[in-house]
């Protein structure tokens, strides 16, 4: 799903508002951030539990107000190893969104609201939360370049199947309970460097779950007022408890994660030529060089495309 690019001026504005926040809604421990941010998952705190915009009526009104393509839903029980991308089509049972909203608990429904920040009512709150994150992460990982948020509402016992995203995340539990299983993104047995190159180049599907991974899962039990940080591309699977659950995911990319992404794309190109490039993340200078070449290649590609278009 398309998120929102952040201009340098927009980031400066977000950062200064986040730093000036008199009543912060997020509690990120500075020492944990310093040691674990983008390396290991960790718990965070927040004060969104009683926020009026996260009660069910305003959330269902948001579902009805946003363009239909921003609301994904599925119903019933689904297996934990279902491919995430097709799960919404495969487990919809032909029901309409209105039916799902009216019989939410009865249908054992799950709704993902994509990009609530595009709604004027929700935008100030979500931008403010992003600003709070930026104020804390900027010294470690400066310049957010993109963000996208999601609200998940689950009647009960839902599973978000094993998958990995191409960004960082703070997942905040607002109502009900969730268990989030996360895997180490740097463990070659979970995801090798070729799989990461393909993931970030969007070649083929996402790396698949194997039963042997289960023993390596890190489990985080989330309650209202807690959340968990997902490092860049960390694989995860999420189970909700037996009661209605509401959570918010704040996902974002930074100058650093964009650089990793382009270095992975460079590697995928090299693999296409039959070469075996060094894994991304091993040498920062090499990753930067790969990123520069990949971006120069993209610019050249665009220029040639434009030239051909002009000549046609
Ligand atoms: Fe995810």
CSV table of C-alpha atoms and ligand atoms in Angstrom, one decimal:
chain,number,residue,atom,x,y,z
A,1,UNK,CA,0.0,0.0,0.0
A,2,UNK,CA,1.3,3.4,-0.9
A,3,UNK,CA,2.3,5.6,2.0
A,4,UNK,CA,3.4,9.2,2.1
A,5,UNK,CA,6.9,10.5,1.1
A,6,UNK,CA,8.2,13.1,3.6
A,7,UNK,CA,10.1,16.1,2.1
A,8,UNK,CA,13.1,17.5,4.0
A,9,UNK,CA,11.0,20.5,5.0
A,10,UNK,CA,8.2,18.3,6.1
A,11,UNK,CA,10.6,16.2,8.2
A,12,UNK,CA,12.1,19.3,9.9
A,13,UNK,CA,8.6,20.4,10.7
A,14,UNK,CA,7.6,17.0,12.0
A,15,UNK,CA,10.7,16.8,14.1
A,16,UNK,CA,10.3,20.2,15.7
A,17,UNK,CA,6.7,19.5,16.6
A,18,UNK,CA,7.7,16.1,18.0
A,19,UNK,CA,10.4,17.7,20.1
A,20,UNK,CA,8.0,20.4,21.4
A,21,UNK,CA,5.3,17.9,22.3
A,22,UNK,CA,4.2,18.9,25.8
A,23,UNK,CA,2.0,15.9,26.5
A,24,UNK,CA,3.7,13.0,24.6
A,25,UNK,CA,1.5,9.9,23.8
A,26,UNK,CA,4.5,7.6,23.4
A,27,UNK,CA,7.0,6.3,26.0
A,28,UNK,CA,10.2,5.1,24.4
A,29,UNK,CA,13.0,4.4,26.8
A,30,UNK,CA,16.1,6.3,25.5
A,31,UNK,CA,18.6,3.7,26.6
A,32,UNK,CA,16.6,0.8,25.0
A,33,UNK,CA,16.3,2.8,21.8
A,34,UNK,CA,20.0,3.5,21.7
A,35,UNK,CA,20.9,-0.2,22.1
A,36,UNK,CA,18.1,-2.0,20.3
A,37,UNK,CA,16.5,0.3,17.7
A,38,UNK,CA,16.6,-1.4,14.3
A,39,UNK,CA,18.5,-4.3,15.8
A,40,UNK,CA,16.1,-6.1,18.1
A,41,UNK,CA,12.4,-5.8,18.9
A,42,UNK,CA,11.5,-4.2,22.2
A,43,UNK,CA,8.4,-3.1,24.1
A,44,UNK,CA,7.3,0.5,24.2
A,45,UNK,CA,4.5,2.3,26.1
A,46,UNK,CA,1.8,4.7,24.9
A,47,UNK,CA,-1.3,6.5,26.2
A,48,UNK,CA,-3.8,5.9,23.3
A,49,UNK,CA,-6.1,3.6,25.3
A,50,UNK,CA,-8.8,6.1,26.0
A,51,UNK,CA,-8.3,8.2,22.9
A,52,UNK,CA,-11.8,9.0,21.4
A,53,UNK,CA,-10.6,8.3,17.8
A,54,UNK,CA,-9.8,4.7,18.7
A,55,UNK,CA,-13.3,3.8,19.9
A,56,UNK,CA,-15.3,1.5,17.7
A,57,UNK,CA,-17.9,3.9,16.4
A,58,UNK,CA,-15.4,6.5,15.1
A,59,UNK,CA,-13.3,3.7,13.6
A,60,UNK,CA,-16.3,2.1,11.8
A,61,UNK,CA,-17.3,5.6,10.6
A,62,UNK,CA,-13.7,6.0,9.2
A,63,UNK,CA,-14.2,2.7,7.4
A,64,UNK,CA,-17.3,4.0,5.7
A,65,UNK,CA,-15.7,7.4,5.0
A,66,UNK,CA,-12.5,6.3,3.4
A,67,UNK,CA,-12.2,5.1,-0.2
A,68,UNK,CA,-13.1,1.3,-0.3
A,69,UNK,CA,-9.7,0.3,-1.6
A,70,UNK,CA,-8.2,1.5,1.8
A,71,UNK,CA,-10.2,-1.0,3.8
A,72,UNK,CA,-9.1,-4.6,3.7
A,73,UNK,CA,-11.1,-7.2,5.6
A,74,UNK,CA,-11.4,-11.0,6.0
A,75,UNK,CA,-13.6,-13.2,8.2
A,76,UNK,CA,-13.4,-16.4,10.1
A,77,UNK,CA,-10.3,-18.3,11.2
A,78,UNK,CA,-7.3,-18.4,8.9
A,79,UNK,CA,-4.1,-20.5,9.2
A,80,UNK,CA,-1.0,-18.8,10.4
A,81,UNK,CA,1.0,-19.8,7.3
A,82,UNK,CA,-1.4,-18.3,4.7
A,83,UNK,CA,0.3,-15.9,2.3
A,84,UNK,CA,-0.5,-12.5,3.7
A,85,UNK,CA,-1.0,-10.8,0.3
A,86,UNK,CA,-3.7,-13.1,-0.9
A,87,UNK,CA,-5.4,-13.7,2.6
A,88,UNK,CA,-7.9,-10.8,2.2
A,89,UNK,CA,-9.2,-12.2,-1.1
A,90,UNK,CA,-9.1,-15.8,0.0
A,91,UNK,CA,-11.0,-15.2,3.3
A,92,UNK,CA,-13.7,-12.7,2.5
A,93,UNK,CA,-16.6,-15.2,1.9
A,94,UNK,CA,-18.2,-12.8,-0.5
A,95,UNK,CA,-19.3,-10.4,2.3
A,96,UNK,CA,-19.5,-6.7,1.8
A,97,UNK,CA,-17.8,-4.2,4.1
A,98,UNK,CA,-21.1,-3.0,5.4
A,99,UNK,CA,-22.1,-6.6,6.3
A,100,UNK,CA,-18.8,-7.0,8.1
A,101,UNK,CA,-19.2,-3.7,10.1
A,102,UNK,CA,-22.8,-4.6,11.1
A,103,UNK,CA,-22.0,-8.1,12.2
A,104,UNK,CA,-18.4,-7.6,13.2
A,105,UNK,CA,-18.1,-10.0,16.2
A,106,UNK,CA,-20.5,-12.5,14.8
A,107,UNK,CA,-18.4,-12.9,11.5
A,108,UNK,CA,-15.2,-13.1,13.5
A,109,UNK,CA,-14.0,-10.3,11.3
A,110,UNK,CA,-10.6,-8.6,10.9
A,111,UNK,CA,-10.2,-5.2,9.3
A,112,UNK,CA,-7.1,-3.4,8.2
A,113,UNK,CA,-7.6,0.3,7.6
A,114,UNK,CA,-4.8,1.5,5.3
A,115,UNK,CA,-3.5,5.0,5.7
A,116,UNK,CA,-5.9,6.5,8.1
A,117,UNK,CA,-3.6,9.6,8.0
A,118,UNK,CA,-5.3,10.5,4.7
A,119,UNK,CA,-8.4,11.3,6.7
A,120,UNK,CA,-8.5,14.9,8.0
A,121,UNK,CA,-9.8,13.8,11.4
A,122,UNK,CA,-7.0,11.3,12.0
A,123,UNK,CA,-4.1,13.0,10.3
A,124,UNK,CA,-3.1,15.4,13.1
A,125,UNK,CA,-3.0,12.6,15.6
A,126,UNK,CA,-0.9,10.2,13.4
A,127,UNK,CA,1.5,13.0,12.3
A,128,UNK,CA,1.9,13.9,15.9
A,129,UNK,CA,2.8,10.3,16.8
A,130,UNK,CA,5.3,10.1,13.9
A,131,UNK,CA,6.8,13.4,15.2
A,132,UNK,CA,7.3,11.9,18.6
A,133,UNK,CA,9.0,8.9,17.1
A,134,UNK,CA,11.2,11.1,14.9
A,135,UNK,CA,12.2,13.2,17.9
A,136,UNK,CA,13.6,10.0,19.6
A,137,UNK,CA,15.0,8.2,16.6
A,138,UNK,CA,16.6,11.2,14.8
A,139,UNK,CA,19.9,11.1,16.8
A,140,UNK,CA,20.3,7.4,15.8
A,141,UNK,CA,18.7,7.2,12.4
A,142,UNK,CA,18.1,10.7,11.0
A,143,UNK,CA,15.7,11.8,8.3
A,144,UNK,CA,12.4,9.9,7.8
A,145,UNK,CA,11.7,9.8,4.1
A,146,UNK,CA,8.3,8.0,4.1
A,147,UNK,CA,5.6,6.7,6.4
A,148,UNK,CA,2.4,4.8,6.3
A,149,UNK,CA,0.0,3.9,9.1
A,150,UNK,CA,-2.5,1.1,9.6
A,151,UNK,CA,-5.3,0.5,12.1
A,152,UNK,CA,-6.1,-3.2,12.8
A,153,UNK,CA,-9.5,-4.2,14.3
A,154,UNK,CA,-10.1,-7.8,15.1
A,155,UNK,CA,-13.2,-9.4,16.6
A,156,UNK,CA,-11.2,-12.2,18.2
A,157,UNK,CA,-8.7,-15.0,17.6
A,158,UNK,CA,-7.4,-13.6,14.3
A,159,UNK,CA,-4.0,-14.3,12.9
A,160,UNK,CA,-1.9,-12.0,10.7
A,161,UNK,CA,0.2,-14.6,8.9
A,162,UNK,CA,4.0,-14.7,8.9
A,163,UNK,CA,5.5,-12.0,6.7
A,164,UNK,CA,8.0,-9.2,6.6
A,165,UNK,CA,7.6,-5.6,5.6
A,166,UNK,CA,10.0,-3.3,3.8
A,167,UNK,CA,10.2,-0.7,6.6
A,168,UNK,CA,10.4,-0.2,10.4
A,169,UNK,CA,7.4,-0.3,12.6
A,170,UNK,CA,6.0,0.6,16.0
A,171,UNK,CA,2.9,-1.5,16.6
A,172,UNK,CA,0.8,-0.1,19.4
A,173,UNK,CA,-1.9,-2.1,21.2
A,174,UNK,CA,-4.9,0.0,22.1
A,175,UNK,CA,-7.6,-2.4,23.1
A,176,UNK,CA,-7.6,-6.2,23.7
A,177,UNK,CA,-4.5,-8.4,23.6
A,178,UNK,CA,-2.1,-9.5,21.0
A,179,UNK,CA,0.9,-11.8,20.9
A,180,UNK,CA,3.5,-10.7,18.3
A,181,UNK,CA,6.0,-13.3,17.2
A,182,UNK,CA,9.1,-11.7,15.7
A,183,UNK,CA,12.2,-13.3,14.1
A,184,UNK,CA,15.7,-12.0,13.8
A,185,UNK,CA,16.1,-10.3,10.5
A,186,UNK,CA,19.9,-11.0,10.6
A,187,UNK,CA,19.5,-14.8,11.1
A,188,UNK,CA,20.5,-16.4,7.8
A,189,UNK,CA,18.4,-19.5,8.5
A,190,UNK,CA,15.3,-17.3,8.7
A,191,UNK,CA,16.1,-15.2,5.7
A,192,UNK,CA,19.3,-15.4,3.7
A,193,UNK,CA,20.9,-12.5,1.8
A,194,UNK,CA,19.6,-13.6,-1.5
A,195,UNK,CA,16.0,-13.7,-0.1
A,196,UNK,CA,16.4,-10.2,1.3
A,197,UNK,CA,17.8,-8.9,-2.1
A,198,UNK,CA,14.7,-10.3,-3.8
A,199,UNK,CA,12.3,-9.1,-1.1
A,200,UNK,CA,13.5,-5.5,-1.4
A,201,UNK,CA,13.6,-5.7,-5.2
A,202,UNK,CA,10.1,-7.1,-5.2
A,203,UNK,CA,11.1,-10.1,-7.2
A,204,UNK,CA,8.8,-13.1,-6.5
A,205,UNK,CA,6.8,-13.5,-3.2
A,206,UNK,CA,8.1,-12.8,0.3
A,207,UNK,CA,10.3,-15.4,1.9
A,208,UNK,CA,8.1,-18.2,3.3
A,209,UNK,CA,7.6,-19.5,6.8
A,210,UNK,CA,9.1,-22.9,7.7
A,211,UNK,CA,8.0,-24.9,10.8
A,212,UNK,CA,11.6,-25.0,11.9
A,213,UNK,CA,11.5,-21.3,12.6
A,214,UNK,CA,9.1,-21.7,15.5
A,215,UNK,CA,11.8,-22.4,18.0
A,216,UNK,CA,13.5,-19.1,17.2
A,217,UNK,CA,10.5,-16.9,17.6
A,218,UNK,CA,10.6,-14.1,20.1
A,219,UNK,CA,7.1,-13.6,21.6
A,220,UNK,CA,5.8,-10.2,22.9
A,221,UNK,CA,2.4,-10.2,24.8
A,222,UNK,CA,0.8,-6.8,24.1
A,223,UNK,CA,-1.8,-5.3,26.4
A,224,UNK,CA,-3.5,-1.9,26.0
A,225,UNK,CA,-0.8,0.8,26.6
A,226,UNK,CA,2.0,-1.3,25.2
A,227,UNK,CA,3.6,-1.8,21.8
A,228,UNK,CA,6.5,-3.4,20.1
A,229,UNK,CA,9.2,-2.1,17.7
A,230,UNK,CA,9.8,-4.1,14.6
A,231,UNK,CA,13.3,-3.6,13.1
A,232,UNK,CA,13.7,-3.1,9.4
A,233,UNK,CA,12.3,-6.2,7.5
A,234,UNK,CA,12.0,-8.3,10.7
A,235,UNK,CA,9.7,-11.2,10.0
A,236,UNK,CA,6.6,-11.4,12.2
A,237,UNK,CA,3.3,-13.1,12.8
A,238,UNK,CA,0.5,-11.7,15.0
A,239,UNK,CA,-2.2,-13.5,17.0
A,240,UNK,CA,-5.0,-11.6,18.7
A,241,UNK,CA,-6.6,-12.8,21.9
A,242,UNK,CA,-10.2,-13.9,22.6
A,243,UNK,CA,-11.6,-10.4,22.9
A,244,UNK,CA,-11.9,-7.5,20.4
A,245,UNK,CA,-8.6,-5.9,19.6
A,246,UNK,CA,-7.6,-2.5,18.2
A,247,UNK,CA,-4.0,-1.6,17.3
A,248,UNK,CA,-2.1,1.0,15.3
A,249,UNK,CA,1.0,0.4,13.2
A,250,UNK,CA,3.2,3.4,12.5
A,251,UNK,CA,5.6,2.2,9.8
A,252,UNK,CA,8.4,4.4,8.3
A,253,UNK,CA,11.5,4.5,6.2
A,254,UNK,CA,14.6,6.6,6.7
A,255,UNK,CA,17.6,7.7,4.8
A,256,UNK,CA,19.5,4.7,6.2
A,257,UNK,CA,16.8,2.1,5.3
A,258,UNK,CA,16.4,3.6,1.8
A,259,UNK,CA,20.2,3.1,1.4
A,260,UNK,CA,19.9,-0.5,2.5
A,261,UNK,CA,17.0,-1.0,0.1
A,262,UNK,CA,18.9,0.3,-2.9
A,263,UNK,CA,22.0,-1.7,-2.0
A,264,UNK,CA,19.8,-4.8,-1.9
A,265,UNK,CA,18.4,-3.8,-5.4
A,266,UNK,CA,22.0,-3.5,-6.6
A,267,UNK,CA,22.7,-7.0,-5.3
A,268,UNK,CA,19.7,-8.4,-7.0
A,269,UNK,CA,20.9,-7.0,-10.3
A,270,UNK,CA,24.3,-8.6,-9.8
A,271,UNK,CA,22.7,-11.9,-9.0
A,272,UNK,CA,20.8,-11.6,-12.2
A,273,UNK,CA,24.1,-11.4,-14.0
A,274,UNK,CA,25.3,-14.6,-12.3
A,275,UNK,CA,27.4,-12.9,-9.6
A,276,UNK,CA,27.4,-13.4,-5.9
A,277,UNK,CA,27.6,-10.0,-4.2
A,278,UNK,CA,28.5,-9.5,-0.5
A,279,UNK,CA,25.5,-9.4,1.7
A,280,UNK,CA,24.1,-6.0,2.6
A,281,UNK,CA,24.8,-4.9,6.2
A,282,UNK,CA,28.4,-6.2,6.3
A,283,UNK,CA,30.3,-3.1,5.2
A,284,UNK,CA,28.7,0.3,5.4
A,285,UNK,CA,31.0,1.8,2.8
A,286,UNK,CA,30.2,-0.9,0.3
A,287,UNK,CA,26.5,-0.6,0.9
A,288,UNK,CA,26.7,3.2,0.3
A,289,UNK,CA,28.7,2.5,-2.9
A,290,UNK,CA,26.1,0.0,-4.1
A,291,UNK,CA,23.3,2.4,-3.3
A,292,UNK,CA,25.0,5.2,-5.3
A,293,UNK,CA,25.4,2.9,-8.3
A,294,UNK,CA,21.8,1.6,-8.1
A,295,UNK,CA,20.5,5.2,-7.9
A,296,UNK,CA,22.7,6.3,-10.8
A,297,UNK,CA,21.3,3.4,-12.8
A,298,UNK,CA,17.7,4.3,-12.0
A,299,UNK,CA,18.4,7.9,-13.1
A,300,UNK,CA,19.9,6.8,-16.3
A,301,UNK,CA,17.0,4.4,-16.9
A,302,UNK,CA,14.6,7.3,-16.4
A,303,UNK,CA,16.6,9.6,-18.7
A,304,UNK,CA,16.7,7.0,-21.4
A,305,UNK,CA,13.0,6.3,-21.0
A,306,UNK,CA,12.3,10.0,-21.4
A,307,UNK,CA,14.6,10.3,-24.4
A,308,UNK,CA,12.9,7.4,-26.1
A,309,UNK,CA,9.6,8.9,-25.3
A,310,UNK,CA,10.6,12.3,-26.8
A,311,UNK,CA,11.9,10.5,-29.9
A,312,UNK,CA,8.7,8.6,-30.4
B,1,LIG,FE1,3.5,-6.5,9.1
